[in-house]
Tab-separated table of C-alpha atoms in Angstrom:
chain	number	residue	atom	x	y	z
A	20	MET	CA	-24.250	7.178	12.451
A	21	GLU	CA	-26.416	4.127	13.000
A	22	SER	CA	-25.636	1.648	15.725
A	23	ASN	CA	-22.144	0.199	15.428
A	24	PHE	CA	-23.134	-3.384	14.605
A	25	LYS	CA	-25.515	-2.490	11.786
A	26	SER	CA	-23.099	0.011	10.226
A	27	GLN	CA	-20.188	-2.407	10.617
A	28	ALA	CA	-22.063	-5.124	8.717
A	29	GLU	CA	-22.792	-2.659	5.908
A	30	ILE	CA	-19.152	-1.488	5.801
A	31	LEU	CA	-17.810	-5.042	5.674
A	32	ARG	CA	-20.234	-5.894	2.884
A	33	LYS	CA	-18.916	-2.954	0.829
A	34	LEU	CA	-15.341	-4.089	1.454
A	35	GLY	CA	-16.208	-7.661	0.454
A	36	ILE	CA	-15.302	-8.988	3.929
A	37	THR	CA	-17.565	-11.686	5.387
A	38	LYS	CA	-16.289	-11.369	8.969
A	39	LEU	CA	-13.442	-9.848	10.956
A	40	ASN	CA	-10.426	-11.995	11.737
A	41	PRO	CA	-9.481	-12.602	15.435
A	42	MET	CA	-6.915	-9.782	15.471
A	43	GLN	CA	-9.430	-7.297	14.081
A	44	GLU	CA	-12.101	-8.337	16.593
A	45	GLU	CA	-9.711	-8.031	19.534
A	46	ALA	CA	-8.263	-4.734	18.306
A	47	LYS	CA	-11.723	-3.237	17.755
A	48	LEU	CA	-12.826	-4.081	21.313
A	49	ALA	CA	-9.544	-2.823	22.825
A	50	ILE	CA	-9.644	0.484	20.924
A	51	MET	CA	-13.269	1.081	21.920
A	52	ALA	CA	-12.511	0.332	25.585
A	53	SER	CA	-9.129	2.025	25.992
A	54	LYS	CA	-7.671	5.513	25.642
A	55	GLU	CA	-4.334	4.085	24.447
A	56	THR	CA	-3.885	1.040	22.215
A	57	ILE	CA	-0.771	-0.442	20.632
A	58	LEU	CA	-1.623	-2.832	17.802
A	59	LEU	CA	1.190	-5.140	16.654
A	60	SER	CA	0.395	-7.367	13.697
A	61	PRO	CA	2.199	-8.490	10.524
A	62	THR	CA	1.823	-6.685	7.217
A	63	GLY	CA	-1.225	-7.835	5.301
A	64	THR	CA	-3.349	-8.897	8.277
A	65	GLY	CA	-5.907	-6.087	8.068
A	66	LYS	CA	-4.690	-3.509	10.612
A	67	THR	CA	-6.272	-0.646	8.649
A	68	VAL	CA	-9.796	-2.047	8.964
A	69	ALA	CA	-9.039	-3.038	12.573
A	70	PHE	CA	-8.483	0.554	13.691
A	71	LEU	CA	-10.853	2.317	11.292
A	72	LEU	CA	-14.009	0.538	12.485
A	73	PRO	CA	-13.776	1.733	16.127
A	74	VAL	CA	-12.528	5.179	14.998
A	75	LEU	CA	-15.593	5.611	12.758
A	76	ASN	CA	-17.820	4.553	15.639
A	77	GLU	CA	-16.550	7.505	17.690
A	78	LEU	CA	-17.236	10.171	15.041
A	79	ASP	CA	-19.989	12.736	15.545
A	80	ALA	CA	-21.994	13.198	12.334
A	81	ASP	CA	-23.075	16.693	13.466
A	82	CYS	CA	-19.528	17.978	14.062
A	83	GLU	CA	-18.211	20.193	11.245
A	84	GLU	CA	-14.535	20.107	12.263
A	85	ILE	CA	-11.750	17.531	11.914
A	86	GLN	CA	-12.206	14.828	14.562
A	87	THR	CA	-9.512	12.234	13.761
A	88	ILE	CA	-5.965	12.612	12.444
A	89	ILE	CA	-4.130	9.583	11.054
A	90	ILE	CA	-0.339	9.942	10.693
A	91	VAL	CA	1.486	7.632	8.259
A	92	PRO	CA	5.130	7.356	7.135
A	93	SER	CA	4.511	7.438	3.363
A	94	ARG	CA	2.203	9.020	0.816
A	95	GLU	CA	1.350	5.532	-0.522
A	96	LEU	CA	-0.003	4.441	2.849
A	97	ALA	CA	-1.956	7.711	3.157
A	98	ILE	CA	-3.570	7.148	-0.256
A	99	GLN	CA	-4.273	3.505	0.595
A	100	ILE	CA	-6.110	4.367	3.837
A	101	GLU	CA	-8.058	7.108	2.081
A	102	GLN	CA	-9.107	4.578	-0.566
A	103	VAL	CA	-10.267	2.083	2.091
A	104	LEU	CA	-12.324	4.793	3.797
A	105	ARG	CA	-13.955	5.789	0.521
A	106	GLU	CA	-14.771	2.160	-0.251
A	107	MET	CA	-16.374	1.869	3.182
A	108	GLY	CA	-18.931	4.473	2.082
A	109	THR	CA	-19.490	5.837	5.593
A	110	GLY	CA	-20.727	9.275	4.576
A	111	PHE	CA	-17.889	10.944	6.502
A	112	LYS	CA	-15.580	13.194	4.471
A	113	VAL	CA	-11.922	12.179	4.352
A	114	ASN	CA	-8.878	13.997	2.951
A	115	CYS	CA	-5.278	13.068	2.435
A	116	VAL	CA	-2.244	15.431	2.674
A	117	TYR	CA	1.393	14.626	1.966
A	118	GLY	CA	4.619	16.042	0.573
A	119	GLY	CA	5.113	16.093	-3.177
A	120	ARG	CA	1.879	17.883	-3.999
A	121	PRO	CA	1.017	21.595	-3.621
A	122	ALA	CA	0.101	22.653	-0.070
A	123	SER	CA	-2.420	25.029	-1.681
A	124	LYS	CA	-4.343	21.970	-2.910
A	125	ASP	CA	-4.426	20.668	0.674
A	126	ARG	CA	-5.766	23.982	1.942
A	127	LEU	CA	-8.493	24.044	-0.679
A	128	GLU	CA	-9.640	20.526	0.246
A	129	ILE	CA	-9.550	20.927	4.018
A	130	ALA	CA	-11.356	24.284	3.836
A	131	HIS	CA	-14.444	22.028	3.606
A	132	ARG	CA	-13.571	20.170	6.764
A	133	PRO	CA	-13.150	16.391	6.565
A	134	ALA	CA	-14.047	14.314	9.617
A	135	LEU	CA	-10.816	12.371	9.127
A	136	LEU	CA	-7.509	13.823	7.950
A	137	ILE	CA	-4.734	11.441	6.854
A	138	GLY	CA	-1.190	12.585	6.182
A	139	THR	CA	2.543	12.322	6.499
A	140	PRO	CA	4.149	13.883	9.607
A	141	GLY	CA	5.841	16.790	7.808
A	142	ARG	CA	2.730	17.939	5.970
A	143	ILE	CA	0.358	17.520	8.962
A	144	ALA	CA	2.795	19.393	11.226
A	145	ASP	CA	3.017	22.203	8.663
A	146	HIS	CA	-0.779	22.659	8.534
A	147	LEU	CA	-0.983	22.609	12.333
A	148	ARG	CA	1.776	25.241	12.649
A	149	ARG	CA	-0.115	27.504	10.265
A	150	GLU	CA	-3.301	26.959	12.251
A	151	GLU	CA	-5.209	26.131	9.080
A	152	PHE	CA	-7.918	24.276	10.961
A	153	SER	CA	-9.252	24.122	14.497
A	154	THR	CA	-7.898	21.327	16.681
A	155	ASP	CA	-10.686	21.635	19.255
A	156	ALA	CA	-12.610	18.606	17.956
A	157	VAL	CA	-9.594	16.348	17.265
A	158	LYS	CA	-10.205	13.652	19.854
A	159	THR	CA	-8.464	10.687	18.172
A	160	LEU	CA	-4.868	10.384	16.954
A	161	VAL	CA	-3.711	7.321	15.005
A	162	LEU	CA	-0.012	6.717	14.349
A	163	ASP	CA	-0.047	3.980	11.709
A	164	GLU	CA	3.303	2.181	11.259
A	165	TYR	CA	4.587	4.653	13.868
A	166	ASP	CA	8.009	3.009	14.108
A	167	LYS	CA	8.614	3.532	10.385
A	168	SER	CA	7.901	7.269	10.760
A	169	LEU	CA	10.428	7.465	13.592
A	170	GLU	CA	12.908	5.360	11.640
A	171	ILE	CA	12.922	7.755	8.675
A	172	GLY	CA	13.449	10.850	10.794
A	173	PHE	CA	10.002	12.228	11.607
A	174	GLU	CA	10.409	12.208	15.387
A	175	GLY	CA	10.526	16.034	15.620
A	176	GLU	CA	7.367	16.491	13.554
A	177	MET	CA	5.520	13.732	15.406
A	178	SER	CA	6.425	15.225	18.769
A	179	GLU	CA	5.242	18.633	17.544
A	180	ILE	CA	1.938	17.159	16.302
A	181	VAL	CA	1.245	15.591	19.701
A	182	ASP	CA	1.939	18.966	21.389
A	183	LEU	CA	-0.359	20.811	18.968
A	184	LEU	CA	-3.319	18.483	19.605
A	185	PRO	CA	-4.254	19.261	23.230
A	186	ASN	CA	-7.724	17.669	23.177
A	187	VAL	CA	-6.802	14.170	22.041
A	188	GLU	CA	-8.566	11.576	24.187
A	189	LYS	CA	-7.683	8.413	22.276
A	190	LYS	CA	-4.299	7.344	20.858
A	191	ILE	CA	-3.814	4.323	18.588
A	192	MET	CA	-0.372	3.110	17.499
A	193	THR	CA	0.151	0.331	14.958
A	194	SER	CA	3.291	-1.492	13.868
A	195	ALA	CA	4.515	-4.659	12.176
A	196	THR	CA	7.659	-4.621	14.351
A	197	ILE	CA	8.078	-5.913	17.889
A	198	GLY	CA	10.345	-4.334	20.476
A	199	PHE	CA	10.495	-0.862	18.946
A	200	HIS	CA	11.076	1.905	21.485
A	201	MET	CA	7.911	3.819	22.359
A	202	PRO	CA	8.953	7.517	22.535
A	203	ALA	CA	8.234	9.511	25.674
A	204	PHE	CA	6.610	12.385	23.734
A	205	LEU	CA	3.557	10.179	23.109
A	206	GLY	CA	2.771	10.505	26.807
A	207	LEU	CA	1.356	6.987	27.111
A	208	GLU	CA	0.198	6.089	30.597
A	209	ASN	CA	-1.429	2.655	30.505
A	210	PRO	CA	-1.755	1.365	26.938
A	211	ILE	CA	-3.378	-1.947	26.012
A	212	THR	CA	-1.119	-3.936	23.674
A	213	ILE	CA	-2.630	-6.283	21.095
A	214	ASP	CA	0.224	-8.477	19.868
A	215	TYR	CA	-0.285	-10.823	16.917
A	216	LEU	CA	3.281	-10.772	15.648
A	217	ASP	CA	4.060	-14.316	16.769
A	218	GLY	CA	0.702	-15.892	16.007
A	219	ASN	CA	0.692	-15.571	12.233
A	220	GLU	CA	0.171	-19.020	10.731
A	221	THR	CA	2.296	-18.707	7.618
A	222	GLN	CA	4.847	-20.869	5.899
A	223	LEU	CA	7.748	-18.672	4.837
A	224	GLN	CA	10.594	-20.483	3.159
A	225	ILE	CA	13.949	-18.718	2.813
A	226	LYS	CA	16.391	-19.951	0.180
A	227	GLN	CA	19.720	-18.828	-1.246
A	228	VAL	CA	20.379	-18.545	-4.970
A	229	ILE	CA	24.113	-18.444	-5.660
A	230	SER	CA	25.454	-16.246	-8.471
A	231	LEU	CA	28.834	-16.871	-10.079
A	232	SER	CA	29.036	-13.227	-11.220
A	233	LYS	CA	29.080	-10.205	-8.953
A	234	ASP	CA	26.301	-8.257	-10.710
A	235	LYS	CA	23.881	-11.253	-10.431
A	236	LEU	CA	21.697	-10.111	-13.363
A	237	GLU	CA	22.019	-13.340	-15.341
A	238	THR	CA	21.151	-15.351	-12.212
A	239	LEU	CA	18.148	-13.106	-11.545
A	240	VAL	CA	16.750	-13.794	-15.027
A	241	ALA	CA	17.336	-17.528	-14.506
A	242	LEU	CA	15.414	-17.319	-11.210
A	243	MET	CA	12.538	-15.412	-12.839
A	244	SER	CA	12.389	-18.087	-15.546
A	245	HIS	CA	12.372	-20.785	-12.843
A	246	LEU	CA	9.492	-19.073	-10.994
A	247	GLY	CA	7.447	-18.581	-14.164
A	248	ASP	CA	4.025	-16.950	-13.835
A	249	GLN	CA	4.303	-15.978	-10.148
A	250	HIS	CA	3.675	-12.649	-8.404
A	251	GLY	CA	6.618	-11.107	-6.544
A	252	ILE	CA	8.816	-8.148	-5.580
A	253	ILE	CA	12.545	-7.840	-6.303
A	254	PHE	CA	14.161	-5.647	-3.638
A	255	CYS	CA	17.158	-3.436	-4.419
A	256	ASN	CA	18.968	-1.118	-2.011
A	257	PHE	CA	19.418	1.747	-4.508
A	258	LYS	CA	17.174	3.385	-7.091
A	259	ASP	CA	20.091	3.517	-9.575
A	260	THR	CA	20.289	-0.279	-9.442
A	261	ILE	CA	16.585	-0.530	-10.192
A	262	GLN	CA	17.165	1.200	-13.536
A	263	ARG	CA	19.986	-1.209	-14.411
A	264	VAL	CA	17.960	-4.281	-13.394
A	265	SER	CA	14.921	-2.909	-15.236
A	266	ASP	CA	16.910	-2.430	-18.452
A	267	TYR	CA	18.219	-5.996	-18.217
A	268	LEU	CA	14.754	-7.490	-17.611
A	269	THR	CA	13.398	-5.441	-20.533
A	270	GLU	CA	16.162	-6.827	-22.799
A	271	HIS	CA	14.876	-10.300	-21.888
A	272	ASN	CA	11.214	-9.342	-22.445
A	273	ILE	CA	10.323	-9.842	-18.773
A	274	SER	CA	7.411	-7.530	-17.980
A	275	HIS	CA	7.755	-5.584	-14.711
A	276	GLY	CA	7.046	-2.338	-12.902
A	277	ALA	CA	9.219	-0.130	-10.673
A	278	PHE	CA	8.583	1.575	-7.348
A	279	TYR	CA	11.045	3.838	-5.527
A	280	GLY	CA	11.342	7.278	-3.952
A	281	GLY	CA	12.710	9.107	-6.985
A	282	LEU	CA	9.686	8.351	-9.175
A	283	GLU	CA	6.947	10.914	-9.732
A	284	GLN	CA	3.939	10.227	-7.533
A	285	LYS	CA	1.772	9.499	-10.591
A	286	ASP	CA	4.246	6.896	-11.848
A	287	ARG	CA	4.480	5.245	-8.432
A	288	GLU	CA	0.698	4.969	-8.196
A	289	ARG	CA	0.423	3.544	-11.699
A	290	SER	CA	3.128	0.971	-10.999
A	291	LEU	CA	1.145	-0.291	-8.010
A	292	ILE	CA	-2.123	-0.310	-9.988
A	293	LYS	CA	-0.541	-2.409	-12.756
A	294	PHE	CA	0.988	-4.742	-10.174
A	295	ARG	CA	-2.340	-5.184	-8.381
A	296	ASN	CA	-4.297	-5.906	-11.562
A	297	GLY	CA	-1.823	-8.372	-13.054
A	298	THR	CA	-0.465	-6.254	-15.920
A	299	HIS	CA	2.890	-6.706	-14.184
A	300	LYS	CA	3.662	-9.818	-12.153
A	301	ILE	CA	7.013	-8.431	-10.985
A	302	LEU	CA	7.764	-5.192	-9.128
A	303	LEU	CA	11.283	-3.779	-8.702
A	304	ALA	CA	11.382	-1.815	-5.470
A	305	THR	CA	13.509	-0.212	-2.801
A	306	ASP	CA	12.634	-0.690	0.875
A	307	LEU	CA	10.019	2.032	0.447
A	308	ALA	CA	7.819	-0.899	-0.653
A	309	ALA	CA	8.693	-3.217	2.244
A	310	ARG	CA	5.451	-2.319	3.999
A	311	GLY	CA	2.597	0.120	4.103
A	312	ILE	CA	1.462	-0.295	0.497
A	313	ASP	CA	-1.491	-2.167	-0.880
A	314	VAL	CA	-0.275	-5.052	-3.056
A	315	PRO	CA	-1.758	-8.476	-3.779
A	316	GLU	CA	-0.732	-11.731	-2.128
A	317	LEU	CA	2.837	-12.445	-3.231
A	318	ASP	CA	4.286	-15.832	-4.120
A	319	PHE	CA	7.855	-14.675	-3.593
A	320	ILE	CA	10.234	-11.839	-2.853
A	321	VAL	CA	13.855	-11.588	-3.983
A	322	HIS	CA	16.649	-9.859	-2.079
A	323	TYR	CA	18.660	-8.749	-5.138
A	324	HIS	CA	20.764	-6.724	-2.706
A	325	LEU	CA	21.317	-8.073	0.770
A	326	PRO	CA	19.519	-5.835	3.292
A	327	THR	CA	21.835	-3.989	5.666
A	328	ARG	CA	19.676	-4.392	8.786
A	329	GLN	CA	17.576	-7.132	10.310
A	330	GLU	CA	14.460	-4.891	10.298
A	331	GLU	CA	14.685	-4.506	6.509
A	332	PHE	CA	15.090	-8.266	6.112
A	333	THR	CA	12.003	-8.884	8.270
A	334	HIS	CA	9.833	-6.304	6.512
A	335	ARG	CA	10.808	-7.433	3.026
A	336	ASN	CA	10.072	-11.057	3.918
A	337	GLY	CA	6.770	-9.916	5.434
A	338	ARG	CA	5.482	-8.983	1.971
A	339	THR	CA	5.090	-12.698	1.188
A	340	ALA	CA	3.690	-15.562	3.303
A	341	ARG	CA	1.175	-13.151	4.771
A	342	MET	CA	-1.837	-14.063	6.926
A	343	ASN	CA	-2.393	-17.843	6.630
A	344	SER	CA	-0.566	-18.173	3.311
A	345	ASN	CA	2.740	-19.483	2.009
A	346	GLY	CA	5.601	-17.799	0.198
A	347	THR	CA	9.330	-17.897	-0.482
A	348	ALA	CA	12.062	-15.316	0.080
A	349	PHE	CA	15.087	-15.763	-2.194
A	350	ILE	CA	18.457	-14.327	-1.198
A	351	LEU	CA	20.461	-13.639	-4.363
A	352	LYS	CA	24.079	-13.994	-3.248
A	353	TYR	CA	27.368	-13.627	-5.097
A	354	GLU	CA	29.342	-16.773	-4.265
A	355	GLU	CA	32.172	-14.827	-2.572
A	356	ASP	CA	29.938	-12.614	-0.425
A	357	LYS	CA	29.200	-13.408	3.211
A	358	LEU	CA	25.684	-13.273	4.603
A	359	PRO	CA	25.004	-10.608	7.275
A	360	HIS	CA	25.119	-11.790	10.904
A	361	PHE	CA	21.308	-11.798	11.212
A	362	MET	CA	20.915	-14.402	8.433
A	363	GLU	CA	21.453	-18.132	8.595
A	364	GLU	CA	22.958	-20.446	5.975
A	365	TYR	CA	19.644	-21.137	4.279
A	366	PRO	CA	19.098	-24.013	1.806
A	367	ILE	CA	20.365	-23.389	-1.717
A	368	GLN	CA	17.880	-23.196	-4.594
A	369	LYS	CA	19.418	-24.312	-7.878
A	370	VAL	CA	18.129	-22.617	-11.033
A	371	GLY	CA	18.956	-24.046	-14.421
A	372	LYS	CA	18.126	-22.718	-17.861
A	373	SER	CA	14.409	-22.663	-18.567
A	374	ALA	CA	11.980	-20.771	-20.772
A	375	LEU	CA	11.466	-17.091	-19.976
A	376	PRO	CA	8.158	-16.253	-18.271
A	377	LYS	CA	5.309	-15.522	-20.687
A	378	PRO	CA	4.179	-11.873	-20.967
A	379	SER	CA	1.076	-11.025	-18.943
A	380	GLU	CA	-2.183	-11.442	-20.806
A	381	TRP	CA	-3.498	-8.243	-19.171
A	382	CYS	CA	-2.930	-4.550	-19.930
A	383	THR	CA	-4.177	-1.408	-18.179
A	384	LEU	CA	-6.443	1.289	-19.604
A	385	PHE	CA	-6.900	4.827	-18.274
A	386	VAL	CA	-10.447	6.240	-18.197
A	387	SER	CA	-10.728	10.036	-17.800
A	388	GLY	CA	-13.759	10.023	-15.488
A	389	GLY	CA	-14.183	9.049	-11.863
A	390	ARG	CA	-16.162	9.257	-8.674
A	391	LYS	CA	-16.667	13.038	-8.828
A	392	ASP	CA	-18.390	12.565	-12.200
A	393	LYS	CA	-20.878	10.169	-10.494
A	394	ILE	CA	-19.322	7.306	-12.451
A	395	SER	CA	-19.380	3.865	-10.816
A	396	LYS	CA	-17.507	0.627	-11.522
A	397	GLY	CA	-20.777	-0.731	-12.924
A	398	ASP	CA	-20.978	2.154	-15.414
A	399	ILE	CA	-17.459	1.397	-16.652
A	400	ALA	CA	-18.146	-2.332	-16.921
A	401	GLY	CA	-21.340	-1.532	-18.854
A	402	LEU	CA	-19.433	0.670	-21.317
A	403	PHE	CA	-16.860	-2.057	-21.962
A	404	PHE	CA	-19.420	-4.861	-22.291
A	405	LYS	CA	-22.076	-3.029	-24.339
A	406	GLN	CA	-20.315	-0.465	-26.530
A	407	GLY	CA	-16.954	-2.260	-26.360
A	408	LYS	CA	-18.440	-5.702	-27.078
A	409	LEU	CA	-15.956	-7.152	-24.559
A	410	ASP	CA	-16.400	-10.737	-23.351
A	411	ARG	CA	-17.036	-11.122	-19.608
A	412	ASP	CA	-13.737	-12.894	-19.026
A	413	GLY	CA	-11.891	-10.114	-20.888
A	414	LEU	CA	-12.493	-7.569	-18.107
A	415	GLY	CA	-10.240	-7.588	-15.049
A	416	VAL	CA	-9.843	-5.273	-12.085
A	417	ILE	CA	-11.445	-1.802	-12.094
A	418	GLU	CA	-9.886	0.779	-9.735
A	419	LEU	CA	-12.076	3.851	-9.404
A	420	LYS	CA	-10.438	7.111	-8.285
A	421	VAL	CA	-11.877	10.574	-7.628
A	422	ASP	CA	-11.242	11.928	-11.127
A	423	CYS	CA	-10.293	8.851	-13.198
A	424	ALA	CA	-10.313	5.070	-13.322
A	425	PHE	CA	-7.927	2.270	-14.276
A	426	VAL	CA	-9.214	-0.883	-15.929
A	427	SER	CA	-7.384	-4.099	-16.746
A	428	VAL	CA	-8.446	-5.918	-19.913
A	429	LYS	CA	-7.068	-8.826	-21.927
A	430	THR	CA	-4.391	-7.491	-24.284
A	431	VAL	CA	-5.806	-9.457	-27.220
A	432	SER	CA	-9.012	-7.380	-27.057
A	433	LEU	CA	-7.287	-3.970	-27.342
A	434	GLY	CA	-7.446	-3.637	-31.122
A	435	HIS	CA	-11.242	-3.835	-31.402
A	436	LEU	CA	-12.043	-2.453	-27.901
A	437	LEU	CA	-10.377	0.975	-27.864
A	438	PRO	CA	-12.069	2.485	-30.951
A	439	LEU	CA	-15.471	1.432	-29.536
A	440	VAL	CA	-15.066	2.902	-26.011
A	441	ASN	CA	-12.806	5.951	-26.485
A	442	ASN	CA	-14.646	9.320	-26.577
A	443	GLN	CA	-17.921	7.702	-25.480
A	444	ARG	CA	-20.245	9.108	-22.814
A	445	LEU	CA	-20.253	7.780	-19.269
A	446	LYS	CA	-23.108	9.428	-17.372
A	447	LYS	CA	-22.837	13.029	-18.616
A	448	LYS	CA	-19.120	13.014	-19.345
A	449	LYS	CA	-17.368	12.097	-22.579
A	450	VAL	CA	-14.353	10.052	-21.487
A	451	ARG	CA	-11.013	9.334	-23.068
A	452	VAL	CA	-9.828	5.741	-22.822
A	453	TYR	CA	-6.259	4.751	-23.646
A	454	GLU	CA	-3.572	2.269	-22.644
A	455	ILE	CA	-0.948	3.290	-20.079
């Protein structure tokens, strides 16, 4: 690789970042200087870029084995980090492994060794047990959102991974939680701690919305009408509730997506894509979405169910009012229920009858070609503008994947656009384009 400063400038340009924030600068210097770093910073402050820049700086371009392993608690976070690395355009190969997809697919991909391997604890531990790649060159281990992995029962796998990586010289732990126990199996001797958890200049307001009925659905719709065209997540404790809430919102023509553990991976990814590009302004989610996923700045979150633990309350609230921004957390409370001990008696937000929020003006199209077909975002934009005769302001976000792409366009343009772009050639591939 070129010198760090030149390559960093190029990477930041590709990510659309003008300069690192103070946390990222401090974390980068600490990780480069220390064998053990603990990085504590709120969700949405850029921890991924903060640890990836110094990790990339340590990679040997001539080494043909895996050099860095990044452990994450969820497949969504694994995919998100992989996407960031691809957008960085470093030239280093990266692969992502996680439960819910065939292990044979993993083996096929890592047979051509990536420099960086990202994965969930169970799947990484499984590949290490089977000795499917050499660990000799693995010098860096990153445990991203390490406390969440421990919280959801991966301690055994994480301990095993540490034991099976004897040549690790650098350990990096990140978290959005303060005061979490650092397990002995990590073998930390003298870590540097970078703590930005108390220095986040945000304005989070917390308000109660009182419901006269126990199921709170009518009050939820009234709140959504009150909030209008804002971006937010409604948190439920159970996936069964999400279906009931979803059906009720659908009855009232309130557009939304859903995100929870029981969904197929493809559906979870598409829900996030539609939420990011504005097709859906509202996401129904379990605590799986409280952190570690890539979503836009949120105006609000709603606790449809009261969280059972303070950590869940903190992480949910952390999805809004992120780095240097404002947001509101609404606690939807049945009038006879008592708030948990870790909550205060917050101000009450009254919601009267108002017009339902307007449907989003955006929809999402699937394009059956991606990065492996040498297709770029510019190629897709060109297809939509030239063949599709789409106005410039009719094209929204383009998300380019390895084998496909997702494009947001104004819904009003669909009728004339689709016949003009479907089954057209992009580079050498004839692509299908349809609404999802």
